[in-house]
Amino acid sequence: MKKGVDVSYHNGEINWTALKAAGIEFAICRSSYGISNADESFQRNVAGAHEAGLICGAYHYSYALSPAAAAIEAEFCKTIIAKSGVLLELPVWFDMEDADNYKLRHNFDFSKKNITAICKKFLEKIKPLNSGVYASYSWLEKYIDWKKLGCPIWNAQWSKQDFLQGMMWQYTDNLVIGGKVFDGNILYN
């Protein structure tokens, strides 16, 4: 098992050397969100993590309301990663949740069928990049037919146990290193 963090511009300047010294071995860096928003710290975060000796993946936060919109998001995400010129050793993760209630405010169809179709379309269109789906345990159980997708799963379940045991587990949103708070993750071997 490897210990890691996931980061975005919300984390500000990151002391990657301190993370490495604390036993962190990988970082998942937000690349993009929606159909046209790049995370301004993506390239810097991946470069800093690599310089400190960490391996990296990326994540895209989705505002897609349909499979067609997910296809556009995937193409945009691929473009951001290609333009950045960074090497990713870990997958690009698709985050389909609704943390800011955008989907709820836009009369989104929260059916398992629709959400699974949206995930499937993103996974198809992000190829040839390796990819998987990130979601909380409750979303994976209630809204995403993750078994049908046949892709790596990153389960966010802030507890002492990971009920899914996919490829990765986000076990906390309160990992303090060097005075900064991170989401803590485990990458299974």
Short mmCIF file of C-alpha atoms in Angstrom, two decimals:
data_model
loop_
_atom_site.label_atom_id
_atom_site.label_comp_id
_atom_site.label_asym_id
_atom_site.label_seq_id
_atom_site.Cartn_x
_atom_site.Cartn_y
_atom_site.Cartn_z
CA MET A 1 0.00 0.00 0.00
CA LYS A 2 1.11 3.53 -0.80
CA LYS A 3 0.00 6.67 1.05
CA GLY A 4 -1.04 9.73 -0.94
CA VAL A 5 -2.94 12.99 -1.15
CA ASP A 6 -5.27 14.60 -3.66
CA VAL A 7 -4.83 18.30 -4.33
CA SER A 8 -6.12 21.28 -6.30
CA TYR A 9 -5.49 25.02 -6.34
CA HIS A 10 -7.51 25.14 -3.09
CA ASN A 11 -4.45 23.69 -1.31
CA GLY A 12 -2.31 26.70 -2.25
CA GLU A 13 1.47 26.33 -2.27
CA ILE A 14 2.44 22.79 -1.29
CA ASN A 15 5.70 21.73 0.33
CA TRP A 16 6.17 18.49 -1.60
CA THR A 17 9.43 17.69 0.20
CA ALA A 18 7.58 17.76 3.54
CA LEU A 19 4.90 15.46 2.13
CA LYS A 20 7.53 13.02 0.89
CA ALA A 21 9.29 13.14 4.29
CA ALA A 22 5.94 12.33 5.96
CA GLY A 23 5.64 9.11 3.92
CA ILE A 24 3.46 10.37 1.06
CA GLU A 25 4.26 8.47 -2.15
CA PHE A 26 1.66 9.74 -4.63
CA ALA A 27 -0.52 12.70 -5.52
CA ILE A 28 -3.75 12.96 -7.49
CA CYS A 29 -3.85 16.51 -8.87
CA ARG A 30 -7.01 18.16 -10.18
CA SER A 31 -6.52 18.91 -13.85
CA SER A 32 -9.86 20.41 -14.72
CA TYR A 33 -13.55 20.86 -14.00
CA GLY A 34 -16.56 21.29 -16.24
CA ILE A 35 -16.18 21.82 -19.98
CA SER A 36 -13.70 24.71 -19.93
CA ASN A 37 -12.03 25.19 -16.55
CA ALA A 38 -8.42 24.17 -16.02
CA ASP A 39 -7.05 23.94 -12.48
CA GLU A 40 -4.42 26.69 -12.51
CA SER A 41 -2.12 24.70 -10.20
CA PHE A 42 -2.20 21.39 -12.10
CA GLN A 43 1.12 21.62 -13.91
CA ARG A 44 2.88 23.12 -10.87
CA ASN A 45 1.49 20.43 -8.55
CA VAL A 46 2.49 17.54 -10.80
CA ALA A 47 5.96 19.03 -11.35
CA GLY A 48 6.45 19.60 -7.60
CA ALA A 49 5.26 16.11 -6.73
CA HIS A 50 7.53 14.53 -9.35
CA GLU A 51 10.50 16.60 -8.21
CA ALA A 52 9.98 15.27 -4.67
CA GLY A 53 9.83 11.69 -5.98
CA LEU A 54 6.07 11.09 -5.91
CA ILE A 55 4.05 9.43 -8.66
CA CYS A 56 0.96 11.24 -9.96
CA GLY A 57 -2.53 10.91 -11.35
CA ALA A 58 -5.18 13.51 -12.14
CA TYR A 59 -8.85 14.11 -11.49
CA HIS A 60 -11.59 15.93 -13.32
CA TYR A 61 -14.62 17.28 -11.45
CA SER A 62 -17.70 16.93 -13.64
CA TYR A 63 -20.63 19.24 -14.21
CA ALA A 64 -21.98 16.98 -16.98
CA LEU A 65 -25.75 16.57 -17.02
CA SER A 66 -25.68 14.08 -19.92
CA PRO A 67 -23.35 11.60 -21.64
CA ALA A 68 -22.87 14.13 -24.47
CA ALA A 69 -21.63 16.74 -21.99
CA ALA A 70 -19.34 14.13 -20.39
CA ALA A 71 -17.77 13.50 -23.81
CA ILE A 72 -16.98 17.22 -24.15
CA GLU A 73 -15.51 17.27 -20.62
CA ALA A 74 -13.31 14.26 -21.40
CA GLU A 75 -11.91 15.89 -24.54
CA PHE A 76 -11.23 19.09 -22.58
CA CYS A 77 -9.54 17.15 -19.77
CA LYS A 78 -7.32 15.32 -22.29
CA THR A 79 -6.34 18.66 -23.85
CA ILE A 80 -5.37 20.14 -20.47
CA ILE A 81 -3.22 17.12 -19.62
CA ALA A 82 -1.59 17.09 -23.08
CA LYS A 83 -0.86 20.85 -22.98
CA SER A 84 0.69 20.54 -19.53
CA GLY A 85 3.25 18.09 -20.87
CA VAL A 86 3.22 16.09 -17.62
CA LEU A 87 3.59 12.35 -17.28
CA LEU A 88 0.88 10.60 -15.25
CA GLU A 89 1.74 7.25 -13.74
CA LEU A 90 -1.72 6.84 -12.20
CA PRO A 91 -5.21 7.12 -13.77
CA VAL A 92 -7.27 10.19 -14.58
CA TRP A 93 -10.21 9.98 -12.16
CA PHE A 94 -13.72 11.14 -13.04
CA ASP A 95 -15.58 12.76 -10.12
CA MET A 96 -19.31 12.78 -10.86
CA GLU A 97 -20.62 13.90 -7.46
CA ASP A 98 -22.59 17.08 -6.79
CA ALA A 99 -20.62 18.81 -4.01
CA ASP A 100 -21.91 22.30 -4.88
CA ASN A 101 -25.49 21.23 -5.83
CA TYR A 102 -25.01 22.34 -9.44
CA LYS A 103 -26.68 19.19 -10.72
CA LEU A 104 -29.53 19.49 -8.24
CA ARG A 105 -30.13 23.13 -9.27
CA HIS A 106 -30.23 22.08 -12.95
CA ASN A 107 -32.89 19.37 -12.59
CA PHE A 108 -30.36 16.59 -13.09
CA ASP A 109 -31.59 13.02 -13.56
CA PHE A 110 -30.00 11.31 -10.52
CA SER A 111 -30.93 7.83 -11.74
CA LYS A 112 -28.26 5.14 -11.57
CA LYS A 113 -28.79 4.50 -15.29
CA ASN A 114 -28.07 8.13 -16.26
CA ILE A 115 -25.09 8.62 -13.96
CA THR A 116 -23.52 5.32 -15.02
CA ALA A 117 -24.00 6.29 -18.70
CA ILE A 118 -22.29 9.64 -18.03
CA CYS A 119 -19.35 7.89 -16.34
CA LYS A 120 -19.12 5.36 -19.18
CA LYS A 121 -18.99 8.10 -21.82
CA PHE A 122 -16.22 10.00 -20.01
CA LEU A 123 -14.19 6.79 -19.61
CA GLU A 124 -14.59 6.02 -23.33
CA LYS A 125 -13.63 9.51 -24.50
CA ILE A 126 -10.63 10.01 -22.18
CA LYS A 127 -8.85 7.10 -23.90
CA PRO A 128 -6.03 6.39 -24.53
CA LEU A 129 -5.41 7.77 -21.03
CA ASN A 130 -5.91 5.28 -18.19
CA SER A 131 -8.98 6.25 -16.16
CA GLY A 132 -11.31 5.38 -13.32
CA VAL A 133 -14.22 6.71 -11.27
CA TYR A 134 -14.01 8.55 -7.94
CA ALA A 135 -17.00 8.90 -5.63
CA SER A 136 -18.06 8.60 -2.04
CA TYR A 137 -19.12 5.16 -0.88
CA SER A 138 -22.76 6.29 -0.75
CA TRP A 139 -22.60 7.57 -4.36
CA LEU A 140 -20.96 4.37 -5.54
CA GLU A 141 -23.68 2.33 -3.89
CA LYS A 142 -26.69 4.51 -4.74
CA TYR A 143 -25.93 6.29 -8.02
CA ILE A 144 -23.16 4.50 -9.97
CA ASP A 145 -23.26 0.94 -11.23
CA TRP A 146 -19.48 0.77 -10.81
CA LYS A 147 -19.31 -2.98 -11.33
CA LYS A 148 -20.83 -2.51 -14.79
CA LEU A 149 -18.19 0.11 -15.67
CA GLY A 150 -15.32 -2.35 -15.20
CA CYS A 151 -12.82 0.39 -14.38
CA PRO A 152 -10.61 1.27 -11.41
CA ILE A 153 -12.58 2.67 -8.46
CA TRP A 154 -11.45 5.30 -5.95
CA ASN A 155 -13.74 5.09 -2.93
CA ALA A 156 -14.10 8.10 -0.63
CA GLN A 157 -15.12 6.63 2.71
CA TRP A 158 -13.89 8.57 5.71
CA SER A 159 -13.69 5.77 8.24
CA LYS A 160 -11.45 3.03 9.56
CA GLN A 161 -12.56 0.59 6.84
CA ASP A 162 -12.88 0.60 3.06
CA PHE A 163 -15.96 -1.45 2.19
CA LEU A 164 -15.17 -1.56 -1.56
CA GLN A 165 -11.41 -2.14 -1.73
CA GLY A 166 -11.10 -0.74 -5.24
CA MET A 167 -7.82 0.67 -6.56
CA MET A 168 -7.74 3.59 -4.11
CA TRP A 169 -9.35 4.65 -0.86
CA GLN A 170 -9.76 8.22 0.35
CA TYR A 171 -9.95 7.57 4.09
CA THR A 172 -9.91 11.11 5.48
CA ASP A 173 -10.31 14.78 4.62
CA ASN A 174 -8.19 15.74 7.64
CA LEU A 175 -4.62 14.55 7.08
CA VAL A 176 -2.39 17.25 8.60
CA ILE A 177 1.17 17.49 7.29
CA GLY A 178 3.40 20.51 7.83
CA GLY A 179 0.49 22.54 9.17
CA LYS A 180 -1.64 21.98 6.06
CA VAL A 181 -4.73 19.81 5.75
CA PHE A 182 -5.07 17.27 2.92
CA ASP A 183 -7.35 14.44 1.85
CA GLY A 184 -5.53 11.23 2.77
CA ASN A 185 -5.54 8.30 0.36
CA ILE A 186 -4.34 4.71 0.11
CA LEU A 187 -3.30 3.15 -3.21
CA TYR A 188 -3.57 -0.62 -3.02
CA ASN A 189 -0.78 -2.71 -4.56
#
